[in-house]
């Protein structure tokens, strides 16, 4: 297991976490050879990723499938990373991207998700002639709203605005998203859901409508589907209807710039308040533990790609960087043995040229220590 978890681990030498300046003093390595360990290694790697363990997750940007030092290649990320969500560029792939995707999924067992903001119906899935020219089946419409309603069945105050008509339109939208994901064989759908942070819309601002969307998606993704493919909501899952919780594999929290466990505690309490009553468990503590196992804390590497996040203090008085602090998070009432579902970072690949994913590698080891 030590070889598995540290297959591409760059040794950083002396590394002191007491001072922020030390966090950035890392040598670029770029040493890991791809697909050179033999099939036994990759078979063990795939088995590890199928096991029950805290996952390492991240949003990947700027993916091309080619580039110096594998900076823009999925195959350049740490072997033991579990889940990657593509932030843009998930469709209309080049041959290089197709091969890169195939190798990391089939050889390394990394699960690759499609990521999209959910706001208004039709977002990212409406033909250009409908959105831009307001033409549907050869007919010209006077406005964007009318054209969208003609295509989807409902939009705003146009089309079938009855509850049944709105539901039918939302389910159609969900099926189109599913078809697009299936076309490229992705391992699931990561919904960026931030209705209270500038991304409201005629679906996202209405939890009942979001539940309809999730219910339709859950036929092929998430725990209810039985497919093993992931359905997750990042951003504000605590604002969903409680009934939506069982449809999700993970509650992914953008806990950016957190300074300590007290901040994570406040965020976690919102999850407890929303999902406790629908979470399996014979006691409140057992339910709390099960919610924790579904929670992924995330940092922002667009801002903190070279230091792993701001200084963070754990409830045990340990000072470290925030991503590692998140990996060490536990709930005193349920005990340290119940670990968080995982940790991740927005645009985690931006740390590649700074330190060759050092912080990602270290939190993998923090959550899943190598067995000696």
Short mmCIF file of C-alpha atoms in Angstrom, two decimals:
data_model
loop_
_atom_site.label_atom_id
_atom_site.label_comp_id
_atom_site.label_asym_id
_atom_site.label_seq_id
_atom_site.Cartn_x
_atom_site.Cartn_y
_atom_site.Cartn_z
CA UNK A 1 0.00 0.00 0.00
CA UNK A 2 2.87 2.38 0.66
CA UNK A 3 4.03 1.98 -2.91
CA UNK A 4 0.45 2.45 -4.10
CA UNK A 5 -0.22 5.67 -2.23
CA UNK A 6 3.18 7.15 -2.92
CA UNK A 7 3.67 5.91 -6.45
CA UNK A 8 4.44 9.39 -7.68
CA UNK A 9 5.32 11.06 -4.38
CA UNK A 10 7.91 13.77 -4.78
CA UNK A 11 10.14 13.96 -1.74
CA UNK A 12 10.04 17.56 -0.59
CA UNK A 13 12.91 17.44 1.88
CA UNK A 14 12.70 19.62 4.95
CA UNK A 15 9.13 20.92 5.24
CA UNK A 16 8.00 22.92 8.27
CA UNK A 17 4.37 23.94 8.56
CA UNK A 18 4.77 26.53 11.30
CA UNK A 19 5.56 29.30 8.81
CA UNK A 20 3.69 30.05 5.61
CA UNK A 21 6.93 30.75 3.75
CA UNK A 22 8.01 27.16 4.31
CA UNK A 23 4.85 25.91 2.60
CA UNK A 24 5.90 27.40 -0.73
CA UNK A 25 9.56 26.34 -0.63
CA UNK A 26 9.14 23.18 -2.67
CA UNK A 27 11.16 21.85 -5.55
CA UNK A 28 9.39 21.00 -8.80
CA UNK A 29 9.83 17.30 -9.49
CA UNK A 30 7.72 16.09 -12.44
CA UNK A 31 9.32 12.68 -12.07
CA UNK A 32 6.49 10.21 -12.21
CA UNK A 33 6.62 7.98 -15.30
CA UNK A 34 3.16 7.09 -16.55
CA UNK A 35 2.02 3.51 -16.96
CA UNK A 36 5.43 2.08 -16.11
CA UNK A 37 4.69 0.20 -12.89
CA UNK A 38 3.28 -3.00 -14.34
CA UNK A 39 -0.22 -4.43 -14.30
CA UNK A 40 -0.02 -5.70 -10.71
CA UNK A 41 0.48 -2.13 -9.52
CA UNK A 42 -2.46 -0.77 -11.50
CA UNK A 43 -4.69 -3.65 -10.50
CA UNK A 44 -3.98 -2.83 -6.85
CA UNK A 45 -4.54 0.86 -7.54
CA UNK A 46 -7.96 0.20 -9.07
CA UNK A 47 -8.88 -2.06 -6.15
CA UNK A 48 -7.87 0.65 -3.69
CA UNK A 49 -10.14 3.16 -5.41
CA UNK A 50 -13.07 0.76 -5.16
CA UNK A 51 -12.50 0.29 -1.43
CA UNK A 52 -14.25 2.20 1.35
CA UNK A 53 -11.94 5.12 2.17
CA UNK A 54 -11.95 8.94 2.30
CA UNK A 55 -11.62 10.22 -1.25
CA UNK A 56 -9.46 12.92 -2.78
CA UNK A 57 -11.37 15.12 -5.21
CA UNK A 58 -10.74 18.16 -7.37
CA UNK A 59 -12.01 20.40 -10.15
CA UNK A 60 -9.68 20.29 -13.16
CA UNK A 61 -9.36 23.24 -15.56
CA UNK A 62 -7.50 23.83 -18.79
CA UNK A 63 -7.53 20.19 -19.87
CA UNK A 64 -5.99 19.60 -23.31
CA UNK A 65 -4.55 16.08 -23.08
CA UNK A 66 -1.15 17.34 -24.25
CA UNK A 67 1.54 19.64 -22.87
CA UNK A 68 4.95 19.92 -21.28
CA UNK A 69 5.42 18.00 -18.02
CA UNK A 70 1.81 16.70 -18.28
CA UNK A 71 0.56 20.01 -16.86
CA UNK A 72 -2.65 19.87 -18.92
CA UNK A 73 -2.99 16.10 -18.85
CA UNK A 74 -5.16 14.04 -16.53
CA UNK A 75 -2.54 11.31 -16.52
CA UNK A 76 -0.20 13.74 -14.76
CA UNK A 77 -2.27 13.94 -11.58
CA UNK A 78 -1.34 11.76 -8.56
CA UNK A 79 -2.14 8.10 -9.11
CA UNK A 80 -4.17 7.78 -5.91
CA UNK A 81 -6.51 10.69 -6.62
CA UNK A 82 -10.05 9.29 -6.65
CA UNK A 83 -12.43 11.72 -8.37
CA UNK A 84 -11.85 14.55 -10.83
CA UNK A 85 -14.56 16.93 -11.98
CA UNK A 86 -13.97 18.60 -15.34
CA UNK A 87 -14.38 22.37 -15.08
CA UNK A 88 -15.08 23.18 -18.73
CA UNK A 89 -14.03 21.39 -21.90
CA UNK A 90 -15.81 18.12 -21.19
CA UNK A 91 -17.40 17.68 -24.63
CA UNK A 92 -16.19 17.76 -28.26
CA UNK A 93 -12.95 16.08 -27.24
CA UNK A 94 -9.79 15.91 -29.31
CA UNK A 95 -8.14 12.53 -29.97
CA UNK A 96 -5.49 13.47 -27.38
CA UNK A 97 -8.18 14.13 -24.75
CA UNK A 98 -9.99 10.91 -25.60
CA UNK A 99 -6.81 8.90 -25.10
CA UNK A 100 -5.89 10.77 -21.91
CA UNK A 101 -9.39 10.14 -20.52
CA UNK A 102 -9.33 6.48 -21.47
CA UNK A 103 -5.99 5.84 -19.82
CA UNK A 104 -6.70 7.50 -16.47
CA UNK A 105 -10.13 5.83 -16.22
CA UNK A 106 -9.23 2.35 -17.43
CA UNK A 107 -5.64 2.06 -16.22
CA UNK A 108 -5.71 4.09 -12.99
CA UNK A 109 -9.40 3.70 -12.13
CA UNK A 110 -9.83 7.45 -11.57
CA UNK A 111 -13.46 8.52 -11.81
CA UNK A 112 -14.01 11.53 -14.06
CA UNK A 113 -17.16 13.62 -13.68
CA UNK A 114 -18.88 16.20 -15.81
CA UNK A 115 -19.43 19.47 -13.91
CA UNK A 116 -22.03 22.12 -14.70
CA UNK A 117 -23.75 25.01 -12.96
CA UNK A 118 -27.48 24.43 -12.65
CA UNK A 119 -29.40 27.68 -12.93
CA UNK A 120 -32.09 28.03 -15.63
CA UNK A 121 -33.58 25.20 -17.63
CA UNK A 122 -31.59 24.41 -20.76
CA UNK A 123 -28.26 25.82 -19.57
CA UNK A 124 -25.36 24.35 -21.57
CA UNK A 125 -27.69 21.93 -23.35
CA UNK A 126 -29.73 24.14 -25.71
CA UNK A 127 -28.89 24.21 -29.45
CA UNK A 128 -27.31 27.47 -30.61
CA UNK A 129 -30.04 28.22 -33.12
CA UNK A 130 -32.57 28.18 -30.29
CA UNK A 131 -30.52 30.32 -27.89
CA UNK A 132 -29.03 32.74 -30.37
CA UNK A 133 -31.46 32.87 -33.28
CA UNK A 134 -34.69 31.94 -31.46
CA UNK A 135 -35.50 29.30 -34.05
CA UNK A 136 -37.16 26.01 -33.10
CA UNK A 137 -37.95 23.43 -35.78
CA UNK A 138 -37.69 26.11 -38.45
CA UNK A 139 -40.03 28.54 -36.68
CA UNK A 140 -38.80 31.99 -35.67
CA UNK A 141 -39.84 33.19 -32.20
CA UNK A 142 -39.98 36.78 -31.02
CA UNK A 143 -37.93 36.32 -27.86
CA UNK A 144 -35.39 34.11 -26.12
CA UNK A 145 -37.97 33.07 -23.52
CA UNK A 146 -40.53 32.02 -26.13
CA UNK A 147 -37.95 30.03 -28.07
CA UNK A 148 -36.68 28.29 -24.96
CA UNK A 149 -40.24 27.44 -23.93
CA UNK A 150 -40.96 26.07 -27.37
CA UNK A 151 -37.88 23.86 -27.23
CA UNK A 152 -38.09 22.63 -23.62
CA UNK A 153 -41.82 22.94 -23.00
CA UNK A 154 -41.51 25.67 -20.36
CA UNK A 155 -39.33 28.67 -19.59
CA UNK A 156 -40.16 31.50 -17.19
CA UNK A 157 -43.72 32.65 -17.92
CA UNK A 158 -43.92 30.94 -21.31
CA UNK A 159 -44.96 27.48 -22.36
CA UNK A 160 -46.79 25.09 -20.06
CA UNK A 161 -46.45 26.82 -16.70
CA UNK A 162 -48.58 24.33 -14.80
CA UNK A 163 -46.76 22.27 -12.13
CA UNK A 164 -47.05 19.24 -14.39
CA UNK A 165 -45.71 21.16 -17.39
CA UNK A 166 -42.74 22.50 -15.44
CA UNK A 167 -41.92 19.04 -14.12
CA UNK A 168 -42.09 17.52 -17.60
CA UNK A 169 -39.71 20.18 -18.94
CA UNK A 170 -37.23 19.74 -16.08
CA UNK A 171 -37.18 15.97 -16.52
CA UNK A 172 -36.56 16.43 -20.25
CA UNK A 173 -33.61 18.68 -19.40
CA UNK A 174 -32.23 16.09 -16.98
CA UNK A 175 -32.43 13.38 -19.63
CA UNK A 176 -30.55 15.54 -22.14
CA UNK A 177 -27.80 16.12 -19.56
CA UNK A 178 -27.68 12.38 -18.93
CA UNK A 179 -27.43 11.60 -22.64
CA UNK A 180 -24.52 14.05 -23.01
CA UNK A 181 -22.66 12.51 -20.07
CA UNK A 182 -23.30 9.00 -21.37
CA UNK A 183 -21.95 9.90 -24.81
CA UNK A 184 -18.49 10.39 -23.34
CA UNK A 185 -18.75 7.67 -20.72
CA UNK A 186 -18.13 9.92 -17.73
CA UNK A 187 -18.43 8.43 -14.27
CA UNK A 188 -21.04 10.84 -12.98
CA UNK A 189 -22.36 14.37 -12.66
CA UNK A 190 -21.13 17.08 -10.31
CA UNK A 191 -23.74 19.85 -10.00
CA UNK A 192 -22.37 23.27 -9.13
CA UNK A 193 -25.28 24.61 -7.10
CA UNK A 194 -24.92 28.13 -5.69
CA UNK A 195 -28.35 29.83 -5.78
CA UNK A 196 -27.41 32.32 -3.06
CA UNK A 197 -24.03 33.27 -4.51
CA UNK A 198 -24.94 34.67 -7.91
CA UNK A 199 -26.15 31.51 -9.59
CA UNK A 200 -29.89 31.58 -9.00
CA UNK A 201 -32.30 30.62 -11.75
CA UNK A 202 -35.68 29.20 -12.61
CA UNK A 203 -34.50 25.78 -11.40
CA UNK A 204 -31.73 26.46 -8.89
CA UNK A 205 -33.69 29.02 -6.87
CA UNK A 206 -36.50 26.53 -6.28
CA UNK A 207 -35.58 23.48 -4.15
CA UNK A 208 -38.70 21.61 -5.29
CA UNK A 209 -37.62 21.98 -8.91
CA UNK A 210 -34.07 20.96 -8.03
CA UNK A 211 -35.47 17.81 -6.49
CA UNK A 212 -37.31 16.98 -9.71
CA UNK A 213 -34.05 17.38 -11.63
CA UNK A 214 -32.14 15.24 -9.13
CA UNK A 215 -34.87 12.61 -9.09
CA UNK A 216 -34.64 12.20 -12.87
CA UNK A 217 -30.83 12.18 -12.81
CA UNK A 218 -30.89 9.58 -10.02
CA UNK A 219 -32.21 7.01 -12.47
CA UNK A 220 -28.68 6.71 -13.87
CA UNK A 221 -26.44 8.41 -11.28
CA UNK A 222 -26.08 8.27 -7.52
CA UNK A 223 -26.96 5.72 -4.82
CA UNK A 224 -30.55 5.20 -6.01
CA UNK A 225 -29.44 4.20 -9.52
CA UNK A 226 -27.42 1.13 -8.58
CA UNK A 227 -24.99 1.97 -11.39
CA UNK A 228 -22.05 2.98 -9.21
CA UNK A 229 -21.85 6.29 -11.04
CA UNK A 230 -21.64 9.43 -8.92
CA UNK A 231 -24.22 12.15 -8.37
CA UNK A 232 -22.99 14.97 -6.19
CA UNK A 233 -23.89 18.58 -5.44
CA UNK A 234 -21.21 21.10 -4.64
CA UNK A 235 -21.69 24.59 -3.26
CA UNK A 236 -24.88 24.78 -1.23
CA UNK A 237 -26.29 21.26 -0.76
CA UNK A 238 -27.68 22.37 2.60
CA UNK A 239 -30.25 24.51 0.76
CA UNK A 240 -31.74 21.53 -1.09
CA UNK A 241 -34.87 19.78 0.09
CA UNK A 242 -34.05 17.15 2.69
CA UNK A 243 -35.57 14.49 0.45
CA UNK A 244 -32.85 15.17 -2.11
CA UNK A 245 -30.10 14.00 0.28
CA UNK A 246 -30.46 10.24 -0.29
CA UNK A 247 -30.06 10.78 -4.04
CA UNK A 248 -26.51 12.11 -3.60
CA UNK A 249 -23.23 10.30 -3.04
CA UNK A 250 -21.54 13.36 -1.53
CA UNK A 251 -22.28 16.76 -0.05
CA UNK A 252 -19.38 18.79 -1.44
CA UNK A 253 -18.75 22.01 0.47
CA UNK A 254 -16.74 24.91 -0.94
CA UNK A 255 -15.18 25.67 2.45
CA UNK A 256 -12.76 28.16 0.95
CA UNK A 257 -10.29 30.03 3.15
CA UNK A 258 -11.33 28.29 6.38
CA UNK A 259 -9.03 28.97 9.31
CA UNK A 260 -9.98 26.22 11.70
CA UNK A 261 -12.27 23.40 12.74
CA UNK A 262 -14.69 25.90 14.28
CA UNK A 263 -15.48 27.15 10.77
CA UNK A 264 -15.99 23.64 9.43
CA UNK A 265 -18.15 22.85 12.47
CA UNK A 266 -20.48 25.72 11.59
CA UNK A 267 -20.79 24.52 8.01
CA UNK A 268 -21.30 20.92 9.10
CA UNK A 269 -24.09 21.90 11.48
CA UNK A 270 -26.08 23.15 8.49
CA UNK A 271 -25.82 19.70 6.93
CA UNK A 272 -26.99 18.09 10.17
CA UNK A 273 -29.93 20.48 10.43
CA UNK A 274 -31.04 19.71 6.89
CA UNK A 275 -30.34 16.00 6.45
CA UNK A 276 -30.40 14.38 9.90
CA UNK A 277 -34.01 13.22 9.71
CA UNK A 278 -33.53 11.45 6.36
CA UNK A 279 -30.10 9.96 7.15
CA UNK A 280 -29.93 6.28 8.16
CA UNK A 281 -28.91 5.56 11.76
CA UNK A 282 -30.34 4.33 15.02
CA UNK A 283 -29.19 7.39 16.96
CA UNK A 284 -28.39 11.04 16.32
CA UNK A 285 -24.68 10.28 16.64
CA UNK A 286 -24.88 7.50 14.07
CA UNK A 287 -26.73 9.81 11.71
CA UNK A 288 -24.13 12.51 12.26
CA UNK A 289 -21.39 10.01 11.46
CA UNK A 290 -23.12 8.98 8.23
CA UNK A 291 -23.50 12.61 7.15
CA UNK A 292 -19.78 13.14 7.81
CA UNK A 293 -18.95 10.14 5.61
CA UNK A 294 -20.77 11.87 2.75
CA UNK A 295 -19.10 15.27 3.25
CA UNK A 296 -16.22 16.52 1.09
CA UNK A 297 -14.45 19.71 2.23
CA UNK A 298 -12.87 21.77 -0.55
CA UNK A 299 -10.28 24.55 -0.73
CA UNK A 300 -9.68 27.07 -3.54
CA UNK A 301 -6.40 26.45 -5.37
CA UNK A 302 -7.09 29.25 -7.82
CA UNK A 303 -5.90 31.45 -4.96
CA UNK A 304 -3.90 28.97 -2.88
CA UNK A 305 -2.19 26.76 -5.47
CA UNK A 306 1.28 27.16 -3.96
CA UNK A 307 0.60 26.91 -0.23
CA UNK A 308 -2.32 24.47 0.18
CA UNK A 309 -4.60 27.08 1.72
CA UNK A 310 -4.43 29.57 4.57
CA UNK A 311 -3.08 28.71 8.00
CA UNK A 312 -5.51 26.38 9.74
CA UNK A 313 -5.79 25.32 13.38
CA UNK A 314 -7.40 22.01 14.29
CA UNK A 315 -9.47 21.39 17.41
CA UNK A 316 -6.39 19.62 18.82
CA UNK A 317 -4.28 22.77 18.46
CA UNK A 318 -2.31 21.61 15.41
CA UNK A 319 -1.37 24.39 12.99
CA UNK A 320 -1.12 23.41 9.33
CA UNK A 321 -2.50 24.48 5.94
CA UNK A 322 -6.25 24.32 5.39
CA UNK A 323 -6.42 21.39 2.95
CA UNK A 324 -4.57 19.17 5.42
CA UNK A 325 -6.67 20.54 8.29
CA UNK A 326 -9.76 19.50 6.37
CA UNK A 327 -8.30 16.02 5.90
CA UNK A 328 -7.78 15.77 9.67
CA UNK A 329 -11.32 16.91 10.53
CA UNK A 330 -13.35 14.79 12.94
CA UNK A 331 -16.37 15.20 15.22
CA UNK A 332 -15.55 14.85 18.94
CA UNK A 333 -18.92 13.32 19.76
CA UNK A 334 -18.60 10.49 17.22
CA UNK A 335 -14.84 9.94 17.55
CA UNK A 336 -11.73 10.19 15.39
CA UNK A 337 -12.34 6.80 13.81
CA UNK A 338 -15.20 8.27 11.76
CA UNK A 339 -13.48 10.16 8.96
CA UNK A 340 -14.75 12.85 6.64
CA UNK A 341 -15.89 11.61 3.23
CA UNK A 342 -12.98 13.35 1.59
CA UNK A 343 -11.27 16.59 0.66
CA UNK A 344 -10.72 18.42 -2.58
CA UNK A 345 -9.71 21.66 -4.25
CA UNK A 346 -11.02 23.96 -6.94
CA UNK A 347 -8.63 24.04 -9.90
CA UNK A 348 -6.22 21.79 -8.03
CA UNK A 349 -4.10 21.32 -11.16
CA UNK A 350 -2.79 24.88 -10.82
CA UNK A 351 -0.41 23.61 -8.13
CA UNK A 352 1.34 21.28 -10.60
CA UNK A 353 4.05 23.74 -11.76
CA UNK A 354 4.59 25.05 -8.21
CA UNK A 355 5.08 21.83 -6.28
CA UNK A 356 3.99 18.85 -8.36
CA UNK A 357 0.78 18.28 -6.39
CA UNK A 358 2.63 18.03 -3.08
CA UNK A 359 -0.37 19.16 -1.01
CA UNK A 360 -2.72 16.79 -2.81
CA UNK A 361 -0.34 13.91 -2.24
CA UNK A 362 0.08 14.71 1.43
CA UNK A 363 -3.65 14.82 2.18
CA UNK A 364 -4.08 11.47 0.42
CA UNK A 365 -1.55 10.05 2.84
CA UNK A 366 -3.10 11.92 5.79
CA UNK A 367 -6.51 10.37 5.20
CA UNK A 368 -5.23 6.98 4.03
CA UNK A 369 -1.87 6.32 5.71
CA UNK A 370 0.47 3.92 3.98
CA UNK A 371 0.68 0.52 5.64
CA UNK A 372 4.24 -0.40 6.55
#
